């Protein structure tokens, strides 16, 4: 792991088990009593958390916040398409925790694909839930059945398999088409990602920019893993810790029914539905998201008992 000091942040590089470099940003004191790790969604990046993390830091300067770009996203390295799975992202998360949060309590907060990664991690490391992992937040995410409702139904369309095969044959050519499409269909992307309230041009441009910078191989590579994602049996285990389940009422990508289904199986859950918000609720309405995370932090065990090392 290497680090570079920055204004208000520390930039780190963490190496995944297969040698892929992961770009990590760390904020707050290194000896903070708790570390909050924020995991972003598909075709976004760590910067998607900026409005929320900034709000959280202003509220509590004693909390350490860690954000990182998933493989193939943002400043992290691209990787072989076969590694674009939720299982691999869970292993990447494990490496990040080993590097930046070797001891002490950790709160995991995931948006969309980030939430799916957390659920996959919880299944792989059940002994950490309630010991090392002392809180979990799942935002605009699902435990299973992504293809059953909303825009997720497109995952089961035959044309998607054709498109994935085309990307495998000619990724460079289709990358140029994708970049043009991001510009031409920016209003469509905005309509899908955001809810029924008008968002600023700055927020829309930020979302479009992250989509445009995501390689097309990354875009298509994770889709099969989404289609088979089923961590419904993992969800009840999260009752061992305080949880937050948050969604937008106007989410067209992962409709609120997914969040309701998760919350129904959790005993210590704060369920929040942000009125009018869409899938990119963390960009669109960061204040209620930060409010909900702040409430989650007040519900953590006072003793902070998670002192075990990450193996």
Short mmCIF file of C-alpha atoms in Angstrom, two decimals:
data_model
loop_
_atom_site.label_atom_id
_atom_site.label_comp_id
_atom_site.label_asym_id
_atom_site.label_seq_id
_atom_site.Cartn_x
_atom_site.Cartn_y
_atom_site.Cartn_z
CA UNK A 1 0.00 0.00 0.00
CA UNK A 2 1.30 3.46 -0.89
CA UNK A 3 -0.01 6.82 0.25
CA UNK A 4 0.12 10.48 -0.81
CA UNK A 5 -0.88 13.29 1.54
CA UNK A 6 -3.67 15.52 0.25
CA UNK A 7 -5.71 18.48 1.39
CA UNK A 8 -8.23 16.98 3.78
CA UNK A 9 -7.67 13.47 2.52
CA UNK A 10 -5.08 10.74 2.18
CA UNK A 11 -4.81 8.91 -1.13
CA UNK A 12 -3.81 5.28 -0.94
CA UNK A 13 -3.29 2.40 -3.32
CA UNK A 14 -4.39 -1.04 -2.14
CA UNK A 15 -3.48 -4.08 -4.19
CA UNK A 16 -6.14 -6.73 -4.68
CA UNK A 17 -5.24 -10.41 -4.41
CA UNK A 18 -4.82 -10.63 -8.20
CA UNK A 19 -2.62 -7.54 -8.44
CA UNK A 20 -5.30 -5.04 -9.48
CA UNK A 21 -4.68 -1.62 -7.94
CA UNK A 22 -7.56 -0.04 -6.01
CA UNK A 23 -7.64 3.72 -5.48
CA UNK A 24 -8.58 4.52 -1.88
CA UNK A 25 -9.31 7.85 -0.20
CA UNK A 26 -9.22 8.23 3.57
CA UNK A 27 -10.56 11.17 5.59
CA UNK A 28 -10.42 11.95 9.29
CA UNK A 29 -8.06 10.86 12.08
CA UNK A 30 -6.27 7.54 11.66
CA UNK A 31 -6.95 6.77 15.34
CA UNK A 32 -10.68 7.46 15.09
CA UNK A 33 -12.87 5.25 17.30
CA UNK A 34 -14.78 3.98 14.26
CA UNK A 35 -14.13 3.69 10.54
CA UNK A 36 -16.94 4.15 8.02
CA UNK A 37 -16.32 2.51 4.65
CA UNK A 38 -18.44 3.78 1.76
CA UNK A 39 -18.90 1.53 -1.30
CA UNK A 40 -20.20 3.06 -4.52
CA UNK A 41 -22.53 1.71 -7.18
CA UNK A 42 -22.13 0.36 -10.71
CA UNK A 43 -20.68 2.83 -13.24
CA UNK A 44 -20.07 5.43 -10.54
CA UNK A 45 -17.04 6.00 -8.32
CA UNK A 46 -15.91 7.09 -4.89
CA UNK A 47 -16.69 10.68 -5.85
CA UNK A 48 -20.39 9.81 -5.85
CA UNK A 49 -20.13 9.84 -2.04
CA UNK A 50 -18.60 13.34 -1.87
CA UNK A 51 -21.79 15.22 -0.88
CA UNK A 52 -22.62 12.67 1.82
CA UNK A 53 -19.09 12.21 3.19
CA UNK A 54 -18.54 15.96 3.34
CA UNK A 55 -21.72 16.36 5.37
CA UNK A 56 -20.72 13.54 7.71
CA UNK A 57 -17.27 15.04 8.31
CA UNK A 58 -18.78 18.40 9.17
CA UNK A 59 -21.04 16.71 11.71
CA UNK A 60 -18.38 14.55 13.34
CA UNK A 61 -14.68 15.21 12.83
CA UNK A 62 -13.80 12.17 14.97
CA UNK A 63 -15.05 9.65 12.42
CA UNK A 64 -12.70 8.22 9.83
CA UNK A 65 -14.25 7.77 6.40
CA UNK A 66 -12.81 5.48 3.72
CA UNK A 67 -13.99 5.53 0.10
CA UNK A 68 -12.53 3.57 -2.79
CA UNK A 69 -13.15 2.90 -6.46
CA UNK A 70 -14.15 -0.64 -7.32
CA UNK A 71 -11.99 -2.40 -9.88
CA UNK A 72 -12.66 -1.07 -13.36
CA UNK A 73 -14.14 2.14 -11.95
CA UNK A 74 -12.74 5.62 -11.32
CA UNK A 75 -9.03 5.70 -10.59
CA UNK A 76 -8.77 1.97 -9.88
CA UNK A 77 -7.25 -0.25 -12.53
CA UNK A 78 -9.21 -2.14 -15.11
CA UNK A 79 -9.22 -5.91 -14.71
CA UNK A 80 -10.03 -9.03 -16.74
CA UNK A 81 -13.76 -9.20 -17.44
CA UNK A 82 -13.98 -12.60 -15.72
CA UNK A 83 -13.15 -10.88 -12.41
CA UNK A 84 -16.10 -8.49 -12.61
CA UNK A 85 -18.23 -10.32 -10.07
CA UNK A 86 -19.70 -9.50 -6.68
CA UNK A 87 -17.64 -12.30 -5.17
CA UNK A 88 -14.47 -10.57 -6.34
CA UNK A 89 -15.66 -7.20 -5.09
CA UNK A 90 -16.18 -8.78 -1.66
CA UNK A 91 -12.60 -10.06 -1.77
CA UNK A 92 -11.42 -6.58 -2.78
CA UNK A 93 -13.29 -5.14 0.21
CA UNK A 94 -11.49 -7.61 2.45
CA UNK A 95 -8.13 -6.38 1.11
CA UNK A 96 -9.11 -2.76 1.67
CA UNK A 97 -10.10 -3.49 5.27
CA UNK A 98 -6.82 -5.34 5.86
CA UNK A 99 -4.92 -2.31 4.56
CA UNK A 100 -6.72 0.65 6.14
CA UNK A 101 -8.73 -0.72 9.07
CA UNK A 102 -6.73 -3.56 10.56
CA UNK A 103 -8.28 -3.10 14.01
CA UNK A 104 -11.26 -1.36 15.54
CA UNK A 105 -14.96 -1.22 14.70
CA UNK A 106 -16.09 -0.74 11.11
CA UNK A 107 -19.37 0.44 9.62
CA UNK A 108 -20.05 -0.60 6.02
CA UNK A 109 -22.33 1.58 3.87
CA UNK A 110 -23.06 0.54 0.30
CA UNK A 111 -25.01 2.14 -2.54
CA UNK A 112 -26.54 -0.21 -5.15
CA UNK A 113 -23.72 -2.55 -6.24
CA UNK A 114 -21.86 -1.46 -3.12
CA UNK A 115 -24.71 -2.79 -0.99
CA UNK A 116 -24.69 -6.07 -2.90
CA UNK A 117 -20.95 -6.27 -2.23
CA UNK A 118 -21.54 -5.84 1.50
CA UNK A 119 -24.12 -8.64 1.52
CA UNK A 120 -21.70 -10.90 -0.35
CA UNK A 121 -18.96 -10.00 2.13
CA UNK A 122 -21.25 -10.74 5.08
CA UNK A 123 -21.89 -14.24 3.75
CA UNK A 124 -18.15 -14.86 3.24
CA UNK A 125 -17.23 -13.48 6.70
CA UNK A 126 -20.17 -14.18 9.01
CA UNK A 127 -17.93 -14.14 12.08
CA UNK A 128 -17.23 -10.43 11.56
CA UNK A 129 -20.87 -9.33 11.75
CA UNK A 130 -21.46 -8.11 15.28
CA UNK A 131 -17.79 -8.29 16.23
CA UNK A 132 -15.65 -6.33 13.77
CA UNK A 133 -18.51 -5.00 11.63
CA UNK A 134 -20.69 -3.03 14.06
CA UNK A 135 -23.11 -1.37 11.65
CA UNK A 136 -24.36 -1.74 8.07
CA UNK A 137 -26.13 0.59 5.69
CA UNK A 138 -27.75 -0.61 2.46
CA UNK A 139 -28.80 2.17 0.11
CA UNK A 140 -30.82 1.69 -3.09
CA UNK A 141 -29.80 -1.95 -3.22
CA UNK A 142 -31.23 -5.44 -3.38
CA UNK A 143 -30.62 -8.85 -1.85
CA UNK A 144 -32.04 -10.79 -4.80
CA UNK A 145 -34.36 -10.68 -7.79
CA UNK A 146 -32.85 -7.66 -9.52
CA UNK A 147 -34.27 -8.82 -12.85
CA UNK A 148 -37.79 -9.13 -11.47
CA UNK A 149 -38.77 -5.45 -11.46
CA UNK A 150 -37.82 -2.01 -12.72
CA UNK A 151 -35.04 -1.52 -15.24
CA UNK A 152 -33.39 -4.63 -13.81
CA UNK A 153 -35.76 -6.64 -15.99
CA UNK A 154 -33.53 -5.73 -18.93
CA UNK A 155 -30.92 -8.11 -17.50
CA UNK A 156 -32.95 -11.08 -18.69
CA UNK A 157 -33.40 -9.77 -22.23
CA UNK A 158 -31.63 -11.84 -24.92
CA UNK A 159 -30.24 -8.68 -26.53
CA UNK A 160 -28.07 -8.16 -23.45
CA UNK A 161 -26.19 -11.39 -24.06
CA UNK A 162 -25.66 -10.35 -27.65
CA UNK A 163 -24.33 -6.98 -26.56
CA UNK A 164 -21.94 -8.54 -24.03
CA UNK A 165 -20.59 -10.82 -26.74
CA UNK A 166 -20.14 -7.84 -29.05
CA UNK A 167 -18.19 -5.99 -26.37
CA UNK A 168 -15.95 -9.02 -25.97
CA UNK A 169 -15.23 -9.07 -29.70
CA UNK A 170 -14.71 -5.33 -30.27
CA UNK A 171 -14.35 -3.45 -26.97
CA UNK A 172 -12.47 -0.49 -28.47
CA UNK A 173 -15.06 0.24 -31.14
CA UNK A 174 -17.96 -0.09 -28.76
CA UNK A 175 -16.17 2.09 -26.20
CA UNK A 176 -16.31 4.97 -28.70
CA UNK A 177 -19.98 4.29 -29.32
CA UNK A 178 -20.63 4.22 -25.57
CA UNK A 179 -18.96 7.59 -25.00
CA UNK A 180 -21.00 9.18 -27.77
CA UNK A 181 -24.13 7.56 -26.35
CA UNK A 182 -23.45 8.99 -22.88
CA UNK A 183 -23.51 12.47 -24.38
CA UNK A 184 -26.47 11.95 -26.69
CA UNK A 185 -28.61 10.14 -24.12
CA UNK A 186 -27.63 12.23 -21.11
CA UNK A 187 -31.27 13.28 -20.50
CA UNK A 188 -32.33 9.61 -20.59
CA UNK A 189 -29.61 8.62 -18.12
CA UNK A 190 -30.68 11.49 -15.89
CA UNK A 191 -34.29 10.35 -16.05
CA UNK A 192 -33.34 6.80 -15.05
CA UNK A 193 -30.83 7.68 -12.31
CA UNK A 194 -32.78 10.46 -10.63
CA UNK A 195 -36.28 10.78 -9.27
CA UNK A 196 -39.14 13.14 -9.95
CA UNK A 197 -37.46 16.26 -8.60
CA UNK A 198 -35.28 18.51 -10.71
CA UNK A 199 -31.56 18.09 -10.03
CA UNK A 200 -28.91 20.69 -10.68
CA UNK A 201 -26.87 20.67 -13.88
CA UNK A 202 -23.78 20.12 -11.75
CA UNK A 203 -25.14 16.93 -10.19
CA UNK A 204 -26.35 15.63 -13.55
CA UNK A 205 -22.99 16.40 -15.15
CA UNK A 206 -21.20 14.58 -12.31
CA UNK A 207 -23.31 11.46 -12.81
CA UNK A 208 -22.93 11.52 -16.60
CA UNK A 209 -19.18 12.05 -16.23
CA UNK A 210 -18.78 8.98 -14.04
CA UNK A 211 -20.80 6.88 -16.48
CA UNK A 212 -18.75 8.18 -19.40
CA UNK A 213 -15.45 7.36 -17.68
CA UNK A 214 -16.52 3.81 -16.87
CA UNK A 215 -15.13 1.45 -19.54
CA UNK A 216 -17.74 -0.46 -21.48
CA UNK A 217 -16.12 -3.78 -20.47
CA UNK A 218 -16.72 -2.81 -16.84
CA UNK A 219 -20.30 -1.75 -17.61
CA UNK A 220 -21.20 -5.09 -19.16
CA UNK A 221 -18.87 -7.31 -17.14
CA UNK A 222 -20.84 -7.15 -13.89
CA UNK A 223 -24.27 -7.77 -15.40
CA UNK A 224 -24.20 -11.57 -15.16
CA UNK A 225 -23.29 -11.33 -11.48
CA UNK A 226 -26.24 -9.01 -10.91
CA UNK A 227 -28.55 -11.44 -12.63
CA UNK A 228 -27.58 -14.33 -10.33
CA UNK A 229 -27.18 -12.26 -7.15
CA UNK A 230 -29.12 -13.83 -4.29
CA UNK A 231 -28.09 -13.04 -0.74
CA UNK A 232 -31.60 -13.23 0.72
CA UNK A 233 -30.42 -15.86 3.22
CA UNK A 234 -27.61 -13.56 4.34
CA UNK A 235 -29.86 -10.63 5.27
CA UNK A 236 -31.17 -11.96 8.64
CA UNK A 237 -27.59 -12.28 9.93
CA UNK A 238 -27.31 -8.49 9.79
CA UNK A 239 -29.78 -8.32 12.68
CA UNK A 240 -26.73 -8.75 14.91
CA UNK A 241 -25.86 -5.08 14.27
CA UNK A 242 -27.75 -1.79 13.84
CA UNK A 243 -28.70 -1.41 10.21
CA UNK A 244 -29.94 1.27 7.84
CA UNK A 245 -31.98 0.44 4.76
CA UNK A 246 -32.60 3.49 2.56
CA UNK A 247 -34.24 3.89 -0.82
CA UNK A 248 -35.75 6.54 -3.04
CA UNK A 249 -39.49 6.42 -3.62
CA UNK A 250 -38.96 7.04 -7.35
CA UNK A 251 -36.11 4.58 -7.95
CA UNK A 252 -36.66 3.01 -11.37
CA UNK A 253 -33.49 0.89 -11.32
CA UNK A 254 -34.01 -0.94 -8.02
CA UNK A 255 -37.59 -0.17 -6.96
CA UNK A 256 -38.35 0.44 -3.25
CA UNK A 257 -39.92 -3.02 -2.95
CA UNK A 258 -36.39 -4.44 -2.77
CA UNK A 259 -35.54 -2.25 0.24
CA UNK A 260 -38.84 -3.15 1.92
CA UNK A 261 -38.03 -6.85 1.49
CA UNK A 262 -34.61 -6.41 3.10
CA UNK A 263 -35.90 -4.34 6.02
CA UNK A 264 -38.64 -6.87 6.74
CA UNK A 265 -35.99 -9.43 7.72
CA UNK A 266 -33.95 -7.17 9.99
CA UNK A 267 -34.64 -6.74 13.69
CA UNK A 268 -32.65 -3.58 14.38
CA UNK A 269 -33.32 -1.61 11.22
CA UNK A 270 -33.96 2.05 10.45
CA UNK A 271 -35.95 2.04 7.20
CA UNK A 272 -35.90 5.31 5.25
CA UNK A 273 -37.66 6.06 1.97
CA UNK A 274 -36.64 9.45 0.59
CA UNK A 275 -39.64 10.98 -1.11
CA UNK A 276 -39.14 11.72 -4.78
CA UNK A 277 -35.56 10.41 -4.91
CA UNK A 278 -34.33 8.07 -7.61
CA UNK A 279 -31.57 5.50 -7.77
CA UNK A 280 -28.74 8.02 -7.36
CA UNK A 281 -30.21 9.24 -4.08
CA UNK A 282 -26.74 9.86 -2.60
CA UNK A 283 -26.11 12.49 -5.28
CA UNK A 284 -29.65 13.73 -5.63
CA UNK A 285 -30.60 14.18 -1.97
CA UNK A 286 -27.42 13.76 0.11
CA UNK A 287 -28.75 15.52 3.22
CA UNK A 288 -31.39 12.92 4.20
CA UNK A 289 -28.84 10.20 3.42
CA UNK A 290 -26.29 11.83 5.73
CA UNK A 291 -29.02 12.29 8.35
CA UNK A 292 -29.81 8.58 8.24
CA UNK A 293 -26.14 7.55 8.46
CA UNK A 294 -25.66 9.93 11.38
CA UNK A 295 -28.56 8.25 13.18
CA UNK A 296 -27.00 4.87 12.47
CA UNK A 297 -23.77 6.04 14.12
CA UNK A 298 -25.64 6.94 17.32
CA UNK A 299 -27.01 3.39 17.49
CA UNK A 300 -23.62 1.66 17.43
CA UNK A 301 -22.46 -0.30 20.48
CA UNK A 302 -21.01 2.18 22.96
CA UNK A 303 -18.06 -0.06 23.80
CA UNK A 304 -16.86 -0.52 20.21
CA UNK A 305 -15.95 -4.10 20.92
CA UNK A 306 -14.63 -5.01 17.48
CA UNK A 307 -10.92 -5.29 18.09
CA UNK A 308 -10.09 -8.44 16.16
CA UNK A 309 -7.68 -8.22 13.27
CA UNK A 310 -8.80 -8.92 9.72
CA UNK A 311 -7.24 -12.23 8.81
#
